[in-house]
PDB file of C-alpha atoms and ligand atoms in Angstrom:
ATOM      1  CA  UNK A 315      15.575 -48.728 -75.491  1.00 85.00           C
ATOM      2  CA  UNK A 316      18.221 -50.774 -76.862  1.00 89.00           C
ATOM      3  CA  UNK A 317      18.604 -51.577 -80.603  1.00 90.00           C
ATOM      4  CA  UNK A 318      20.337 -54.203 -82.389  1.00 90.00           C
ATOM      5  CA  UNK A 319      21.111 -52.938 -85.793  1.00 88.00           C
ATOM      6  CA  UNK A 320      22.478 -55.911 -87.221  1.00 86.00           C
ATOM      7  CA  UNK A 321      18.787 -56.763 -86.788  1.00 88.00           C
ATOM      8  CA  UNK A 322      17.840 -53.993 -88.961  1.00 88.00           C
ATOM      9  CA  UNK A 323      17.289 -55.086 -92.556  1.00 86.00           C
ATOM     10  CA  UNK A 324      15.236 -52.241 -94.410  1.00 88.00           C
ATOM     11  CA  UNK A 325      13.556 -49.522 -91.914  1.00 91.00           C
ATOM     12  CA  UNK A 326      12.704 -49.940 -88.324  1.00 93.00           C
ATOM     13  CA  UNK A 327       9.783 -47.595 -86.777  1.00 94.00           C
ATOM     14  CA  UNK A 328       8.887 -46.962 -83.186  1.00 94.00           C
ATOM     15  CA  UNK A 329       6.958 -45.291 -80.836  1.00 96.00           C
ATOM     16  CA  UNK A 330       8.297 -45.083 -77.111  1.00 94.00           C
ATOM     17  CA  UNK A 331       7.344 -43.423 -73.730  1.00 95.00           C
ATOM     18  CA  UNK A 332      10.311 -42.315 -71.585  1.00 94.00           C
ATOM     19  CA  UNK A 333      10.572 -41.348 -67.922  1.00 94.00           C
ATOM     20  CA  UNK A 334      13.116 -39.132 -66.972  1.00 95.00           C
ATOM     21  CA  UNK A 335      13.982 -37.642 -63.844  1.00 95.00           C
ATOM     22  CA  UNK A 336      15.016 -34.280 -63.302  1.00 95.00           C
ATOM     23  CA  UNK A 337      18.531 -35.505 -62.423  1.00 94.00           C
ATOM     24  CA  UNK A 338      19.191 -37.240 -64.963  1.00 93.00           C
ATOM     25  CA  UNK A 339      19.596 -34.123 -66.584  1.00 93.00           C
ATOM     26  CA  UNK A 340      21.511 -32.122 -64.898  1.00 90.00           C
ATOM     27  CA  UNK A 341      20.347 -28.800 -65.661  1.00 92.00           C
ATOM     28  CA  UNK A 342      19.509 -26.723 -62.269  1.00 92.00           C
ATOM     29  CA  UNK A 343      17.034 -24.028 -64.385  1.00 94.00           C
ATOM     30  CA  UNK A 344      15.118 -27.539 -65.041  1.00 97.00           C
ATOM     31  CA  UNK A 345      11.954 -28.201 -62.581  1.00 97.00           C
ATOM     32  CA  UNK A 346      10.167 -30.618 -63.994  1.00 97.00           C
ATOM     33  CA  UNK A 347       9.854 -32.659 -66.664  1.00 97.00           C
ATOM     34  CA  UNK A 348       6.788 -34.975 -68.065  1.00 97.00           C
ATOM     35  CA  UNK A 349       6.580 -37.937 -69.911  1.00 97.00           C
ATOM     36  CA  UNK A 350       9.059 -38.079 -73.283  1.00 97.00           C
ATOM     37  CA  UNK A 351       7.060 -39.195 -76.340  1.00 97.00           C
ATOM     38  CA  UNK A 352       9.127 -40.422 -79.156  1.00 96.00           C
ATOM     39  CA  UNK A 353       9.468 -41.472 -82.170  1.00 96.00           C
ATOM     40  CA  UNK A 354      12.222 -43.099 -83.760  1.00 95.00           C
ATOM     41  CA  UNK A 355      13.377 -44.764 -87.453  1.00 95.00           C
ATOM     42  CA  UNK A 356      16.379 -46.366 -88.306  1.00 94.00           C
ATOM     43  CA  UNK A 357      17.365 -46.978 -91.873  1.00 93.00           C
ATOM     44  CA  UNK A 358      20.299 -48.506 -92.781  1.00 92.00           C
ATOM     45  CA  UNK A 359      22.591 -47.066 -95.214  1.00 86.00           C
ATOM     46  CA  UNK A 360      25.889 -47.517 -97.334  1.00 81.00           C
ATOM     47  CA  UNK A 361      27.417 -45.752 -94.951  1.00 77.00           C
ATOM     48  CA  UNK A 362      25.860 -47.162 -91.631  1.00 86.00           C
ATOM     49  CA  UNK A 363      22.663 -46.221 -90.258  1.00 91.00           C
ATOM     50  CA  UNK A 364      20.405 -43.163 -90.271  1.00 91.00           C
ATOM     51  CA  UNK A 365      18.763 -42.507 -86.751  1.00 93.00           C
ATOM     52  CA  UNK A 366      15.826 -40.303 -86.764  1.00 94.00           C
ATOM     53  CA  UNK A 367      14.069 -39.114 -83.783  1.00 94.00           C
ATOM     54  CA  UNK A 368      11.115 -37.064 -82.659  1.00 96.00           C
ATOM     55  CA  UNK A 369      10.387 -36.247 -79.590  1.00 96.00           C
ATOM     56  CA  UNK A 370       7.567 -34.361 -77.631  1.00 97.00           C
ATOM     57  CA  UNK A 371       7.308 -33.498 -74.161  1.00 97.00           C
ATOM     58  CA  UNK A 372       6.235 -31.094 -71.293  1.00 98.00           C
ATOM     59  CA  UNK A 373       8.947 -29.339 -69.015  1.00 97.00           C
ATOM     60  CA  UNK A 374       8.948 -26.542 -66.355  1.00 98.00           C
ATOM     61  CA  UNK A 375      11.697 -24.314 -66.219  1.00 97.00           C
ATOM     62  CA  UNK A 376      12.903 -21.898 -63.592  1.00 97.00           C
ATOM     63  CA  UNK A 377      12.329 -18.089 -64.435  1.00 97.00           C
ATOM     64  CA  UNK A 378      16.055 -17.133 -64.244  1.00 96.00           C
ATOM     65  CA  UNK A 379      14.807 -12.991 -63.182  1.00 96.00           C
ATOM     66  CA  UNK A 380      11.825 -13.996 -60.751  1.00 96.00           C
ATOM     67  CA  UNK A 381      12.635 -17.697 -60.059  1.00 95.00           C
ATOM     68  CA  UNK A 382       8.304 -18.465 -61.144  1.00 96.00           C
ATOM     69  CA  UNK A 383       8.373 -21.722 -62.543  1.00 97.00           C
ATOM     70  CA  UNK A 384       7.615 -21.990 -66.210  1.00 96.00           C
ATOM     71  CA  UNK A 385       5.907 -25.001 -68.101  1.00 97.00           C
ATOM     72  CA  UNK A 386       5.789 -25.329 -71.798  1.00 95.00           C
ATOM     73  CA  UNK A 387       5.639 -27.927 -74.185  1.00 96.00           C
ATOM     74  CA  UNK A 388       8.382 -28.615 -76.348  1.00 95.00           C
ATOM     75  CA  UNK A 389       9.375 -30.937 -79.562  1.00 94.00           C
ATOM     76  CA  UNK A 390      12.425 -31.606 -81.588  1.00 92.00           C
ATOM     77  CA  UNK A 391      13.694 -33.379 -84.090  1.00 92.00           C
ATOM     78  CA  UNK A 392      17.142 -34.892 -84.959  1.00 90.00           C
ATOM     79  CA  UNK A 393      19.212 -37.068 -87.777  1.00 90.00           C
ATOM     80  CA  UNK A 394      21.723 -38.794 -86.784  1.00 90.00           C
ATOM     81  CA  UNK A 395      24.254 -41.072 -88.643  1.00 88.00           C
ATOM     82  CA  UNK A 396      25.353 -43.804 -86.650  1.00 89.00           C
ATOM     83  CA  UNK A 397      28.422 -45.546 -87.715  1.00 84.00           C
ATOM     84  CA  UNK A 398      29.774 -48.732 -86.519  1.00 79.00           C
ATOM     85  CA  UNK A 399      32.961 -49.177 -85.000  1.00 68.00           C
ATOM     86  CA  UNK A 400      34.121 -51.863 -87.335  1.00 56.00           C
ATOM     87  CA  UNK A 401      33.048 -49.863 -90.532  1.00 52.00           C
ATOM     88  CA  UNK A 402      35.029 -46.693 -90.073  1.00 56.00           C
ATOM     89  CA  UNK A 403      38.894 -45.903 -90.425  1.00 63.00           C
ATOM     90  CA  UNK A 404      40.574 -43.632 -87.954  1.00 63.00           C
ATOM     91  CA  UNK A 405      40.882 -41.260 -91.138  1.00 62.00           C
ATOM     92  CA  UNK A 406      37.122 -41.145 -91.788  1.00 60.00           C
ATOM     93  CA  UNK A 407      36.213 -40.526 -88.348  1.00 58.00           C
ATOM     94  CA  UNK A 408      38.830 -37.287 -88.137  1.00 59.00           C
ATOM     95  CA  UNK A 409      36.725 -35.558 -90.988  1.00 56.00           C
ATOM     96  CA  UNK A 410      33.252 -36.916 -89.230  1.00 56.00           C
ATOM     97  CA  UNK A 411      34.437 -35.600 -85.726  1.00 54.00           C
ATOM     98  CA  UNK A 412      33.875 -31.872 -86.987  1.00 51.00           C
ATOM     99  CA  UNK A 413      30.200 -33.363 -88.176  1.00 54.00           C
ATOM    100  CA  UNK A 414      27.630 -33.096 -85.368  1.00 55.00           C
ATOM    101  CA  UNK A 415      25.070 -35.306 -86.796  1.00 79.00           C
ATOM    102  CA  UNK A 416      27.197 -38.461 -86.749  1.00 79.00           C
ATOM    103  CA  UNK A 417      27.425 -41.158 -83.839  1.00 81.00           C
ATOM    104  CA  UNK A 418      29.837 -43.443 -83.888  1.00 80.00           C
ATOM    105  CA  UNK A 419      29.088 -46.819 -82.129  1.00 83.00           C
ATOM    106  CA  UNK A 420      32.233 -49.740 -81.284  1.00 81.00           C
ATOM    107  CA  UNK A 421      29.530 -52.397 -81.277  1.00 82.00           C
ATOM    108  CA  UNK A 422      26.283 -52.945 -83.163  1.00 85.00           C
ATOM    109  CA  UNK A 423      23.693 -52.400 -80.047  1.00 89.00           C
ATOM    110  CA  UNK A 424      21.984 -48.875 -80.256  1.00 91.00           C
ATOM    111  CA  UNK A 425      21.493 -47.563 -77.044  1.00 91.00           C
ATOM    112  CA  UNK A 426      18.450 -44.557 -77.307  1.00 92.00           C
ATOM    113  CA  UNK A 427      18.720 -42.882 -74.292  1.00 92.00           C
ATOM    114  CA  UNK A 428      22.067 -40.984 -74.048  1.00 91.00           C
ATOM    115  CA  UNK A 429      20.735 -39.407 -77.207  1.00 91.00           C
ATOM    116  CA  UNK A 430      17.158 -38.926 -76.257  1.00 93.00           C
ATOM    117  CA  UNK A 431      18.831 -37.169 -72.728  1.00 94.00           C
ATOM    118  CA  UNK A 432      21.074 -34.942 -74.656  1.00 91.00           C
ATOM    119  CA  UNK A 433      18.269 -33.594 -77.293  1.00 92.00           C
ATOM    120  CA  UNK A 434      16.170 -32.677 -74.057  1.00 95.00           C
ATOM    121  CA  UNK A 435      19.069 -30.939 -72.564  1.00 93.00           C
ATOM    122  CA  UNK A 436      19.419 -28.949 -75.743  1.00 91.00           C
ATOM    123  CA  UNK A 437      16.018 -28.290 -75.482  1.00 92.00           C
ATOM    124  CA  UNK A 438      16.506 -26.528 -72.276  1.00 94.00           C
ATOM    125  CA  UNK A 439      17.739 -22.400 -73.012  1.00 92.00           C
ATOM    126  CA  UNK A 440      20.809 -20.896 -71.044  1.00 91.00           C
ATOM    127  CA  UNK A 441      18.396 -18.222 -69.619  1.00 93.00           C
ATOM    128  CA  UNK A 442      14.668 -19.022 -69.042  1.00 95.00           C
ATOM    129  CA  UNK A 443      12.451 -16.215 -68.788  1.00 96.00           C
ATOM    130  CA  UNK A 444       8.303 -16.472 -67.792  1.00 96.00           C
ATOM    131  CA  UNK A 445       8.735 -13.590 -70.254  1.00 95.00           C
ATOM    132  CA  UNK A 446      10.581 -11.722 -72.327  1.00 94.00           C
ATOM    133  CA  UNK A 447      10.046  -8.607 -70.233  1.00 95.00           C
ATOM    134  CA  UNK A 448      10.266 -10.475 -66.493  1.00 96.00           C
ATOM    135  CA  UNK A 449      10.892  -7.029 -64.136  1.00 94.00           C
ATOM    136  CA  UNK A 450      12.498  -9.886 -62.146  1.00 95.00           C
ATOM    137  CA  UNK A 451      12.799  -9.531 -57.966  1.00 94.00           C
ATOM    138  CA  UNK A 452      13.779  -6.481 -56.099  1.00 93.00           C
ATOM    139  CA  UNK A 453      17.415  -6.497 -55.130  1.00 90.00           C
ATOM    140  CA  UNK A 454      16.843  -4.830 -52.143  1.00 90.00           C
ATOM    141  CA  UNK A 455      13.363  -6.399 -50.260  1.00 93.00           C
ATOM    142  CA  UNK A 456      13.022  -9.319 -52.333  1.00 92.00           C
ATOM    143  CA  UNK A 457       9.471  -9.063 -53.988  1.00 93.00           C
ATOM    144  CA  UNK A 458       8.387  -9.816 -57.184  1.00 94.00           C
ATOM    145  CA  UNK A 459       8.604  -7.266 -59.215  1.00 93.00           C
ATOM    146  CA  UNK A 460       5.951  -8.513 -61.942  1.00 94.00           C
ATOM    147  CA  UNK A 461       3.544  -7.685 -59.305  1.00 92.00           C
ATOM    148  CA  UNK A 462       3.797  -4.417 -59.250  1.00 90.00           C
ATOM    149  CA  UNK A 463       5.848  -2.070 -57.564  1.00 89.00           C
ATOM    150  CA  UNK A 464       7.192  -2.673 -53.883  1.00 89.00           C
ATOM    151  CA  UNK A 465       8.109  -0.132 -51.840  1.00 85.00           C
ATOM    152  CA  UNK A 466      11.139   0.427 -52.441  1.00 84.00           C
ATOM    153  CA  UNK A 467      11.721   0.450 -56.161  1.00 54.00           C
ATOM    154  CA  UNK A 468      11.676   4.291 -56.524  1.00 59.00           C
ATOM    155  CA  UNK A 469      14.321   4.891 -54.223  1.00 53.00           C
ATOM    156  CA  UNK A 470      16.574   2.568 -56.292  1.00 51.00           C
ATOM    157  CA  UNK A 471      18.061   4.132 -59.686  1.00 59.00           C
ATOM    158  CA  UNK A 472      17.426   0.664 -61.935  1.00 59.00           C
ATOM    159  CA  UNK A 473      20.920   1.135 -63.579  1.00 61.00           C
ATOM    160  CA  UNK A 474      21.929   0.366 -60.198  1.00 59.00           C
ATOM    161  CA  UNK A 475      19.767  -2.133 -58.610  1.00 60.00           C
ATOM    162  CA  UNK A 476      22.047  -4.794 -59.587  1.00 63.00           C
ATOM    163  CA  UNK A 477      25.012  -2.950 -57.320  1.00 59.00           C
ATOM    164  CA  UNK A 478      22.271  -2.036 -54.723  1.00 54.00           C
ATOM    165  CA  UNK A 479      21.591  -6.014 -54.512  1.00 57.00           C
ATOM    166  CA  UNK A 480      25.601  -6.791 -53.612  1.00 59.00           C
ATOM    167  CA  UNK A 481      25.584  -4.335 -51.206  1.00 54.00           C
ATOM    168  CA  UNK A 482      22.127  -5.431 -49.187  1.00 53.00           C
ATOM    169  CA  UNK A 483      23.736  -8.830 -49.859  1.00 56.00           C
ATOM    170  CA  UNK A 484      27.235  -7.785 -47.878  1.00 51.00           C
ATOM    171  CA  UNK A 485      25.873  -5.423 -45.349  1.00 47.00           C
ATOM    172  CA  UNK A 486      23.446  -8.275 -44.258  1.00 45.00           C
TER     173      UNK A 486
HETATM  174 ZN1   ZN B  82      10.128 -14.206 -64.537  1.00 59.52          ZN
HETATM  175 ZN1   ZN B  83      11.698  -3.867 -53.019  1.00 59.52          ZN
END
């Protein structure tokens, strides 16, 4: 969605529905993702504009141990200030840049997306897990190790079963 904020006189509400696809954010532990449900208000300020957003969605993320896919629902919420390029000095942006929470914009059109995608990336950990205790797959045979044992798990010391993995891995 695209916003003109020169069109913005007091406070400016809405509700949108956003389809992503899984490329367009570029996360490889990401599987799926289901429709974004936001909600966004723009209030304009001395300063330039206040962006709020919430957002609520649905994604599946790879188990990063046994590779299961994991789906869970997730919301966030973030404030931005927006400034417009024509509004702010080189010297006021320097002591903004170390700021997270401000956007600066070199026209007046608002453009939701980037900001939506990179909130949903955030969203997505380094290191998914379908729990916090995932036994993961054996390193040597492969199985998953959630499922009990395999038959080869005793015979591997588990300090070692990452090593024990490379070498299966080379001798193969
Ligand atoms: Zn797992
Ligand atoms: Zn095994």
């Amino acid at each position: 969605m695209k916003i003109r904020l020169d069109q913005v006189d007091e406070s400016y509400d809405w509700r949108e529905t956003l389809e992503l696809a899984v490329g367009d954010l570029n996360r490889s532990e990401l599987m799926a993702l289901g429709a974004v449900e936001y909600r966004g208000r723009i209030n304009p300020t001395y300063e330039g504009f206040l962006f709020r957003v919430a957002l609520s969605y649905e994604q599946t993320l790879r188990c990063m141990r046994c590779l299961a896919p994991v789906t869970e629902s997730t919301s966030s919420e973030v404030d931005l200030l927006i400034h417009t390029g024509a509004k702010v000095t080189d010297e006021e942006l320097e002591l903004q840049e170390a700021d997270l929470g401000v956007l600066v914009l070199e026209d007046l059109e608002l453009d939701t997306r980037p900001i939506l995608i990179e909130q949903i990336q955030l969203g997505i950990p380094m290191k998914p897990l379908c729990k916090d205790d995932c036994a993961g797959l054996c390193p040597s045979c492969g199985a998953d190790c959630n499922a009990g044992p395999c038959g080869c798990e005793k015979a591997v010391d588990p300090r070692w079963a990452g090593l024990a993995g490379l070498k299966s891995q080379s001798t193969e």
